[in-house]
PDB file of C-alpha atoms and ligand atoms in Angstrom:
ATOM      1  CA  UNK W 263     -18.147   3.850  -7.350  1.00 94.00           C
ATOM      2  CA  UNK W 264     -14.128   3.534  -7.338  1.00 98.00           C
ATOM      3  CA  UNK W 265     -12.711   0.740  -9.316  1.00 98.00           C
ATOM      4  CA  UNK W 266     -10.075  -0.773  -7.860  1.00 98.00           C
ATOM      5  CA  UNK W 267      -7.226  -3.002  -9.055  1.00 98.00           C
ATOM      6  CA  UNK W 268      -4.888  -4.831  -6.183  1.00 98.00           C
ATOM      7  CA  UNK W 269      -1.664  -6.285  -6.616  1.00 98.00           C
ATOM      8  CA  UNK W 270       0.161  -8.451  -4.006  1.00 98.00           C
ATOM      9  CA  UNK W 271       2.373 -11.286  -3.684  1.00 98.00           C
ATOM     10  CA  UNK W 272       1.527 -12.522  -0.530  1.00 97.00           C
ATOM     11  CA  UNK W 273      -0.653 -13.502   2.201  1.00 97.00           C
ATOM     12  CA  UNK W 274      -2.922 -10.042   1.352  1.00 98.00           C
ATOM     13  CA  UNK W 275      -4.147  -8.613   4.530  1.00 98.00           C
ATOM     14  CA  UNK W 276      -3.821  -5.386   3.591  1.00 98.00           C
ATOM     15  CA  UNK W 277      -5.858  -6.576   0.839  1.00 98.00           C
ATOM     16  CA  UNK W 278      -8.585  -8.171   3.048  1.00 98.00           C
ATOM     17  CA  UNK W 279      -8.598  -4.966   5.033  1.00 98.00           C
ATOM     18  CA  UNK W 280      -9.675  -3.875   1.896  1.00 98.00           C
ATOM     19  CA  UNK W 281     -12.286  -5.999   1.053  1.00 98.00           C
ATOM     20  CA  UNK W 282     -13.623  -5.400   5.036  1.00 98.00           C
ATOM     21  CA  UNK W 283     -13.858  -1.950   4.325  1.00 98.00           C
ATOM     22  CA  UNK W 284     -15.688  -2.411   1.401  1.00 98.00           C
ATOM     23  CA  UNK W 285     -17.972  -4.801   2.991  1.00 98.00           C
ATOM     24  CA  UNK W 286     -18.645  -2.693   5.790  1.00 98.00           C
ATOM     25  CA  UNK W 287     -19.702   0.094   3.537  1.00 97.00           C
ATOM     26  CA  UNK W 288     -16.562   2.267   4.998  1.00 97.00           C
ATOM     27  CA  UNK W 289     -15.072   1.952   1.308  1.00 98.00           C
ATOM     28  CA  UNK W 290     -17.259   3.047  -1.765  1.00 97.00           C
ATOM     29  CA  UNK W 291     -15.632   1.014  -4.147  1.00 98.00           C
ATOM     30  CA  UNK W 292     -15.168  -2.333  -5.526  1.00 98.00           C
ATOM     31  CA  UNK W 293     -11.931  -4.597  -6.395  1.00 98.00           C
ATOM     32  CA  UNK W 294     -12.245  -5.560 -10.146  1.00 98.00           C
ATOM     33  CA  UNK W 295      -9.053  -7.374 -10.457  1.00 98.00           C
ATOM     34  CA  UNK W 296      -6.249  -9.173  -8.543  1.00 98.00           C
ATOM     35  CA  UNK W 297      -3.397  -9.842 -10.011  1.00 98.00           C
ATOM     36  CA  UNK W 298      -0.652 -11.871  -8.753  1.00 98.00           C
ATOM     37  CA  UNK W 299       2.941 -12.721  -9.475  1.00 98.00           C
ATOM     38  CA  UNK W 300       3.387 -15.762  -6.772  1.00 98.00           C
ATOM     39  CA  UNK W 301       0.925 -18.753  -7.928  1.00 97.00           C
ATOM     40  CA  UNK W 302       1.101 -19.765  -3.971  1.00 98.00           C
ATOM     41  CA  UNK W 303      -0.068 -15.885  -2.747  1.00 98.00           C
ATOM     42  CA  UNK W 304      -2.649 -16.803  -0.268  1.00 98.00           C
ATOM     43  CA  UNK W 305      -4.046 -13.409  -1.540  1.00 98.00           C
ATOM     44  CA  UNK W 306      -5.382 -15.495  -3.597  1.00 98.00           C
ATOM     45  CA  UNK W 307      -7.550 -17.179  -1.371  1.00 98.00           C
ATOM     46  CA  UNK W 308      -8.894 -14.587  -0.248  1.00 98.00           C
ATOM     47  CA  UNK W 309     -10.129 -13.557  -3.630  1.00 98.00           C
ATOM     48  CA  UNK W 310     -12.033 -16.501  -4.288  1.00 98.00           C
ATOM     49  CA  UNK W 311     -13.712 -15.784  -1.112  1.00 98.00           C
ATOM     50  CA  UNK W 312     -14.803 -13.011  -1.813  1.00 98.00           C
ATOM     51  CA  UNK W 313     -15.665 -13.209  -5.309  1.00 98.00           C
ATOM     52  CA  UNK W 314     -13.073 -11.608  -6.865  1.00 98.00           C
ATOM     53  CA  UNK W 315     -11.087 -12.245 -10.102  1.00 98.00           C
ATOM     54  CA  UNK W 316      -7.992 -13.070  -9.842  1.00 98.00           C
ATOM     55  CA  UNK W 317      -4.996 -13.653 -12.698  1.00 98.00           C
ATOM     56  CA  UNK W 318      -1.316 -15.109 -12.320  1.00 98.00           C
ATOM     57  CA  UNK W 319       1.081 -13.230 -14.083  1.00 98.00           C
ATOM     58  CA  UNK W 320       4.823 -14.380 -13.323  1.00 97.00           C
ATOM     59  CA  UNK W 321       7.624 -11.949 -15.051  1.00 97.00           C
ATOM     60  CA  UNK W 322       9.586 -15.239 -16.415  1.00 96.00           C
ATOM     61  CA  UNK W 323       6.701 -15.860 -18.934  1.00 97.00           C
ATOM     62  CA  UNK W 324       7.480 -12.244 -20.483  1.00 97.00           C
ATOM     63  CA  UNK W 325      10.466 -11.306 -22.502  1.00 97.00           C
ATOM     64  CA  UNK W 326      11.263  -7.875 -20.067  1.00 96.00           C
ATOM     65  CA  UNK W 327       9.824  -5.686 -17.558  1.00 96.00           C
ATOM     66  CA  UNK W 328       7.993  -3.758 -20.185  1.00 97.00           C
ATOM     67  CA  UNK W 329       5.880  -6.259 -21.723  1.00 98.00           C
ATOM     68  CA  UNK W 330       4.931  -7.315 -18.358  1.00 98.00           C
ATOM     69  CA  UNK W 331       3.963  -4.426 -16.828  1.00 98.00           C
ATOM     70  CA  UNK W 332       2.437  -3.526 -20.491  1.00 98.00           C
ATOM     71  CA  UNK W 333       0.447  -6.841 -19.756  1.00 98.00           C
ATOM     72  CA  UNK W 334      -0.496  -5.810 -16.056  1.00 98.00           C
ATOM     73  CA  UNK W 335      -2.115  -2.428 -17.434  1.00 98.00           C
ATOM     74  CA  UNK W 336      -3.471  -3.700 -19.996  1.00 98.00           C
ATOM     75  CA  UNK W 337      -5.650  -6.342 -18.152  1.00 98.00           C
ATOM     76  CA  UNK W 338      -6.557  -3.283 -15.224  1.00 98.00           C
ATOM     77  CA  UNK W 339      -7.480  -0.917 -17.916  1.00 98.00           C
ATOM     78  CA  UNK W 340      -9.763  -3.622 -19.671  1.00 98.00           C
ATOM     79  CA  UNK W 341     -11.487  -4.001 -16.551  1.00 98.00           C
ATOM     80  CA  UNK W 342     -11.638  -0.388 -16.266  1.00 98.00           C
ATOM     81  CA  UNK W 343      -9.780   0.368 -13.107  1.00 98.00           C
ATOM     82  CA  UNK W 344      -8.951   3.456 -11.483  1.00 98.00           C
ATOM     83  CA  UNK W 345      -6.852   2.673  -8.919  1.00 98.00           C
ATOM     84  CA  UNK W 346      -4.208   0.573  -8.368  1.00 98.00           C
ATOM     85  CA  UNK W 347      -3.234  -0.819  -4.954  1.00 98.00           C
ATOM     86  CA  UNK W 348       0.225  -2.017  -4.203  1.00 98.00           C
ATOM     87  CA  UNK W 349      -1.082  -4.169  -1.329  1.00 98.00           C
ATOM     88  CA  UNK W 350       2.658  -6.934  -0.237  1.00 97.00           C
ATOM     89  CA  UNK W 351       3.518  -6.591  -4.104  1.00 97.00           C
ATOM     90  CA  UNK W 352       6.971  -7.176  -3.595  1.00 95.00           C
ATOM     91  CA  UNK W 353       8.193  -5.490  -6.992  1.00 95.00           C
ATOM     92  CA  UNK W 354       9.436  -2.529  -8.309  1.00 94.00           C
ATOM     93  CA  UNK W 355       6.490  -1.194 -10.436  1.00 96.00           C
ATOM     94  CA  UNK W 356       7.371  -0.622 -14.045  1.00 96.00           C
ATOM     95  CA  UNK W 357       7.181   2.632 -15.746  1.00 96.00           C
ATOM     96  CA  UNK W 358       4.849   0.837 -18.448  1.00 96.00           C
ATOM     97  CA  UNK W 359       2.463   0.742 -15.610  1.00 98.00           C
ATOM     98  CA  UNK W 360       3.213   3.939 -14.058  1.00 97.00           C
ATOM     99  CA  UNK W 361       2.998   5.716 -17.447  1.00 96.00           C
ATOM    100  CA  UNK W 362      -0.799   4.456 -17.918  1.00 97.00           C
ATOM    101  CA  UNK W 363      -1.714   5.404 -14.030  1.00 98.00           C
ATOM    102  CA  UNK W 364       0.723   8.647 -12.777  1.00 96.00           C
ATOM    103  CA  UNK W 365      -0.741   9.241  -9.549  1.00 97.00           C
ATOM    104  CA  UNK W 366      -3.147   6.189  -9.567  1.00 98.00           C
ATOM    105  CA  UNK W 367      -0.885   3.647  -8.192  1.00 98.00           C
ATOM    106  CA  UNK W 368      -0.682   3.701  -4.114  1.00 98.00           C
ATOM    107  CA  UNK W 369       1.593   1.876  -2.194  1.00 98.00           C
ATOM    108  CA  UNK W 370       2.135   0.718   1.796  1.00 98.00           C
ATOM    109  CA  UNK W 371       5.062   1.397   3.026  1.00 98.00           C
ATOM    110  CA  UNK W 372       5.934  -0.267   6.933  1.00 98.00           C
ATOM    111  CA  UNK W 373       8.243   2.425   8.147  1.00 98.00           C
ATOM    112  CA  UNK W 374       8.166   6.302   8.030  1.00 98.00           C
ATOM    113  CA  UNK W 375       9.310   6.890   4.776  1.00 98.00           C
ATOM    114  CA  UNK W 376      11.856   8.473   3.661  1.00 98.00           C
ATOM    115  CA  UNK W 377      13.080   6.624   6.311  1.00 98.00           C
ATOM    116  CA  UNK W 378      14.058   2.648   5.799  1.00 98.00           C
ATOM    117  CA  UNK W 379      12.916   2.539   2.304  1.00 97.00           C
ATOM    118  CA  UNK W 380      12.869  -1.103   0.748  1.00 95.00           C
ATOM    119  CA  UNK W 381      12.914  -4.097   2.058  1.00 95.00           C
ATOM    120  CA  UNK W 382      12.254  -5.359   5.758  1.00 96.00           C
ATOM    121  CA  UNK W 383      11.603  -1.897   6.878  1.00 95.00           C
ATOM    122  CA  UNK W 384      10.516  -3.123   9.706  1.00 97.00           C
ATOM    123  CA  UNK W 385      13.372  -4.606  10.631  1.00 96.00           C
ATOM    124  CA  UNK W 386      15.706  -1.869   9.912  1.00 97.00           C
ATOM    125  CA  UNK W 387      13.526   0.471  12.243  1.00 97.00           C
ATOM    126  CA  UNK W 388      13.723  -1.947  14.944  1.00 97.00           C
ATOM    127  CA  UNK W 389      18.088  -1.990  14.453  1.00 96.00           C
ATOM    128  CA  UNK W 390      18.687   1.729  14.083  1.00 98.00           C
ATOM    129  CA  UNK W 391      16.763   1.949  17.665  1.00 97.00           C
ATOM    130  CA  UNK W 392      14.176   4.603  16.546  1.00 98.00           C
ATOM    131  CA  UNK W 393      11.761   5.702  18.922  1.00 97.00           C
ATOM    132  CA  UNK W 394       8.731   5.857  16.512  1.00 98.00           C
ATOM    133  CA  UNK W 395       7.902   4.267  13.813  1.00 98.00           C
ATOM    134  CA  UNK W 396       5.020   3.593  11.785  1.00 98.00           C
ATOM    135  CA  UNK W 397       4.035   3.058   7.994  1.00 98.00           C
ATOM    136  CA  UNK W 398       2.956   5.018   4.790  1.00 98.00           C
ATOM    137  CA  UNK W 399       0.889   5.270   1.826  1.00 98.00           C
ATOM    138  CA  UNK W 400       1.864   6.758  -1.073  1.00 98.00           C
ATOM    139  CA  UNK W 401       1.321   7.428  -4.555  1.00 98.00           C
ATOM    140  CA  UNK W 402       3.664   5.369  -6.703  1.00 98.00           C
ATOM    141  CA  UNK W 403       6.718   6.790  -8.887  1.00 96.00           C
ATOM    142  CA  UNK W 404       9.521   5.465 -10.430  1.00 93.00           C
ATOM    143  CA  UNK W 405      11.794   5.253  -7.317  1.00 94.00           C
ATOM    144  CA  UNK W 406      11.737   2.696  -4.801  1.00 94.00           C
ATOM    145  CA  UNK W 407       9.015   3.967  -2.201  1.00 96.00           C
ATOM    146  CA  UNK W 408      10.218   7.382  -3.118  1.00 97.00           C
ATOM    147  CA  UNK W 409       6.524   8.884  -4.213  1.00 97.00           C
ATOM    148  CA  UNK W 410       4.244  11.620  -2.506  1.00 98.00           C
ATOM    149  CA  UNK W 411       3.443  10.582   1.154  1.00 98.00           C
ATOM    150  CA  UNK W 412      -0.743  10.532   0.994  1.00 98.00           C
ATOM    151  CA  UNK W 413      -0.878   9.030   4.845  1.00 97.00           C
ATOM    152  CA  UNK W 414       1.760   7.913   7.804  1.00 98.00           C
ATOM    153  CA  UNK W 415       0.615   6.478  11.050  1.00 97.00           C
ATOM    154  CA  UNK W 416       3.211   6.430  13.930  1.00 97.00           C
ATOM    155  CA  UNK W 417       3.635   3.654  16.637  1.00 98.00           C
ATOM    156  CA  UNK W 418       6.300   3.590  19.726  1.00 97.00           C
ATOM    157  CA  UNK W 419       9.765   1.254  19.017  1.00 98.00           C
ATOM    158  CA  UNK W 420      10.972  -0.061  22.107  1.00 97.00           C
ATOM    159  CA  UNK W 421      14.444  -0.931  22.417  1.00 96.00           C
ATOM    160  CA  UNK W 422      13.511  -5.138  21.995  1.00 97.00           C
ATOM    161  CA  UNK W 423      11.640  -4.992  19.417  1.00 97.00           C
ATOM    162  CA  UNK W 424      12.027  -7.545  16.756  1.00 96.00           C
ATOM    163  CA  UNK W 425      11.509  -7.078  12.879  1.00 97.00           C
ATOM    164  CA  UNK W 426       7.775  -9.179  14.128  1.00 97.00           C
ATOM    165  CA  UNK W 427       7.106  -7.879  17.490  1.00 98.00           C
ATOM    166  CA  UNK W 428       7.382  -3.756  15.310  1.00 98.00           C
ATOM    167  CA  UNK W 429       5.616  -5.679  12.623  1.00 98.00           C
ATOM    168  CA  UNK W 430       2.649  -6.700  14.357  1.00 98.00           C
ATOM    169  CA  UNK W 431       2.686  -3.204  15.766  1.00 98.00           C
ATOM    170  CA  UNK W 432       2.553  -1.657  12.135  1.00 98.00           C
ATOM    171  CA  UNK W 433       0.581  -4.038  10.488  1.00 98.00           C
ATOM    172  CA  UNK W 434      -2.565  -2.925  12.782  1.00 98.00           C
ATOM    173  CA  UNK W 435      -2.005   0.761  11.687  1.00 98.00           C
ATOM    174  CA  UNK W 436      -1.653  -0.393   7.958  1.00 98.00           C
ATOM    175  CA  UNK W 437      -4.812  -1.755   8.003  1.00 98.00           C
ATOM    176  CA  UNK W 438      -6.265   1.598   9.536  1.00 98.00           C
ATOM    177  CA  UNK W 439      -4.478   4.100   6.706  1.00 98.00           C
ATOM    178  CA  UNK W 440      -4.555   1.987   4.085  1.00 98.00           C
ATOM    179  CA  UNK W 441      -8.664   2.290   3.651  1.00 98.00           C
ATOM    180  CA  UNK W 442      -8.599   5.874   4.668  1.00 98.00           C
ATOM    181  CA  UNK W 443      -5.831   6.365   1.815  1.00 98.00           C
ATOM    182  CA  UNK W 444      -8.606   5.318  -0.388  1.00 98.00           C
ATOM    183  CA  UNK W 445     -11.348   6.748   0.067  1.00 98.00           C
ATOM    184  CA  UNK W 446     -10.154   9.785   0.027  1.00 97.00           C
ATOM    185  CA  UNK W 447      -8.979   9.493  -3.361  1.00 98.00           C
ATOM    186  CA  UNK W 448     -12.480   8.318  -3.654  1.00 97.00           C
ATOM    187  CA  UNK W 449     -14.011  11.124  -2.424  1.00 96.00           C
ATOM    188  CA  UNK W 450     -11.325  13.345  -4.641  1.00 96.00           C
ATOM    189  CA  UNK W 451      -9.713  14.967  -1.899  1.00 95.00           C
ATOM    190  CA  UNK W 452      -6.163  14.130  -3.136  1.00 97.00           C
ATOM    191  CA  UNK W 453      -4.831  16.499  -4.918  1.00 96.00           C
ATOM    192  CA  UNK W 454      -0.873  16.451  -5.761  1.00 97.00           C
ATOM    193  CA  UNK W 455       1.582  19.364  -6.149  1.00 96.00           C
ATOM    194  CA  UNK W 456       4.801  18.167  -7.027  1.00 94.00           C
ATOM    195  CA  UNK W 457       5.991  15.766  -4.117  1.00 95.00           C
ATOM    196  CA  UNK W 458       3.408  16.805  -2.014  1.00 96.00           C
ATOM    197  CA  UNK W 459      -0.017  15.476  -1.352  1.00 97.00           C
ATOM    198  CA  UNK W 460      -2.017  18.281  -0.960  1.00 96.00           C
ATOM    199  CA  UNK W 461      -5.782  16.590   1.396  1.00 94.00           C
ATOM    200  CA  UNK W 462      -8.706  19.322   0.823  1.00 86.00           C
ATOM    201  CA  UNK W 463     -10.809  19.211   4.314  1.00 80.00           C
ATOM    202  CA  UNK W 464      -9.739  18.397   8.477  1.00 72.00           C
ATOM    203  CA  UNK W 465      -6.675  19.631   9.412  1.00 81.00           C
ATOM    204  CA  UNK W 466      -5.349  19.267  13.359  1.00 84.00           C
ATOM    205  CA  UNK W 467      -2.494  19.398  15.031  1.00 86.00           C
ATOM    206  CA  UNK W 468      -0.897  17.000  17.171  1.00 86.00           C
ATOM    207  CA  UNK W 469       2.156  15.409  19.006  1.00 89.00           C
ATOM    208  CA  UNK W 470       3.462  12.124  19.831  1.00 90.00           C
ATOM    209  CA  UNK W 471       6.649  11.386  21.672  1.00 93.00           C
ATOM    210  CA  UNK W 472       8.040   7.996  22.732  1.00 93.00           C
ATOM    211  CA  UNK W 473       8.291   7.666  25.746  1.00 93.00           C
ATOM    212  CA  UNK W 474       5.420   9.942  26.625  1.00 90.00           C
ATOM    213  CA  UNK W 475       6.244  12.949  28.492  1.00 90.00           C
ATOM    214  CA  UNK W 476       6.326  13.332  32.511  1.00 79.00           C
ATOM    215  CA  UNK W 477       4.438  16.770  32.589  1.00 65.00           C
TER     216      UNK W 477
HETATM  217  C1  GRF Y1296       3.157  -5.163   4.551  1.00 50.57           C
HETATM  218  O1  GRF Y1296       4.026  -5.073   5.625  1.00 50.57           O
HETATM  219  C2  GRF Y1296       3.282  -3.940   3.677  1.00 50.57           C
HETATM  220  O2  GRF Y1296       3.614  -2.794   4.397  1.00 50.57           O
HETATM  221  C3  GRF Y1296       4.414  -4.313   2.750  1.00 50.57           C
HETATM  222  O3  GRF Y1296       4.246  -5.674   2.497  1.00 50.57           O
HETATM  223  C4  GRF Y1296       3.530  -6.271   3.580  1.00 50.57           C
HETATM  224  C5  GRF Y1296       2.332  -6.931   2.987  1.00 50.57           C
HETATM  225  O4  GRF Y1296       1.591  -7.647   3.930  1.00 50.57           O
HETATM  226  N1  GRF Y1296       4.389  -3.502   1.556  1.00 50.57           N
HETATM  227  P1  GRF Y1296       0.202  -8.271   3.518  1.00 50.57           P
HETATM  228  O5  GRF Y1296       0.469  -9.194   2.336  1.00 50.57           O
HETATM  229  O6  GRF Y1296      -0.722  -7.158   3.162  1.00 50.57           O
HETATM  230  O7  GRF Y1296      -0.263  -9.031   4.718  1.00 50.57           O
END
């Protein structure tokens, strides 16, 4: 079974999609760890719910980024995690921490990356007047959201949406691709080449336009 370490800042439902999945038997793994840099993350509620540890670990209590990432892996390898999920951490990742899991950290992502990288992504989507948007998983590098693309979901813009109204939209595919993102690496069919992610198994092709087609 796939040990899991989550990180998130926030209200965590990514993370409870997570735990669902798990639950559900979907997900063959378990979370070992949460860790937190926001005291008030109601992430962390939803730990304690569930049974899960959970630790506190603000950057100001460490003299620089490397000692507290340092810190971070050190308390996910002691509880001998695999994977680490990026699930609303709203941090660069350190190298300290990339160093000790290349191609074990996954991140969401809600917009098409390499499109609207960063912050609010979301909300940039919705004021460039995109069509499509969507969000992505990926594997972690030293960039901001600049790692191999493991998963993107799509979902239509419309010309009113708001940073929420796209949000909402996203948020419901998130917690669809961020479980699948997973379990494949679960079920080792993640294999990556470079920038690319290469997924042994379905492949099938498809099209999606916005708005849909008359014929
Ligand atoms: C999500 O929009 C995710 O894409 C981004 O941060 C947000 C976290 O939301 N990385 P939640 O804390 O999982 O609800």
């Amino acid at each position: 079974m796939l040990t899991l370490g989550v990180l998130a800042s926030g209200r965590g439902s990514n993370f409870q999609s997570i735990i669902d999945s798990i639950e559900s038997g979907f997900l063959k793994a378990k979370v070992a760890l949460l860790v937190t840099d926001n005291p008030g993350a109601y992430a962390i509620n939803r730990a304690q719910k569930h049974g899960i540890d959970h630790m506190v670990l603000t950057p100001k209590d460490f003299p620089g980024r490397d000692a507290y990432y340092s810190r971070i892996a050190a308390e996910l390898k002691n509880r001998g995690v695999e994977l680490v999920i990026l699930a609303g951490f709203m941090r660069i990742v350190g190298k300290a921490l990339i160093d000790q899991y290349r191609n074990r950290v996954m991140n969401i992502h809600p917009a098409l990356l390499p499109s609207f990288p960063g912050l609010h992504g979301q909300e940039q989507a919705a004021d460039y007047g995109v069509k499509i948007s969507g969000c992505t998983v990926h594997f972690v590098d030293e960039g901001m959201d600049t790692g191999p693309i493991i998963i993107q979901a799509v979902v239509p813009a419309y010309h009113d949406d708001t940073e929420d109204s796209l949000g909402s939209r996203i948020l419901k595919e998130e917690h669809r691709i961020f479980p699948c993102a997973i379990r494949l690496f679960a079920e080792g069919r993640l294999c990556v080449e470079g920038r690319k992610v290469i997924i042994k198994g379905d492949r099938k092709d498809f099209a999606v336009t916005n708005p849909p087609l008359d014929q």
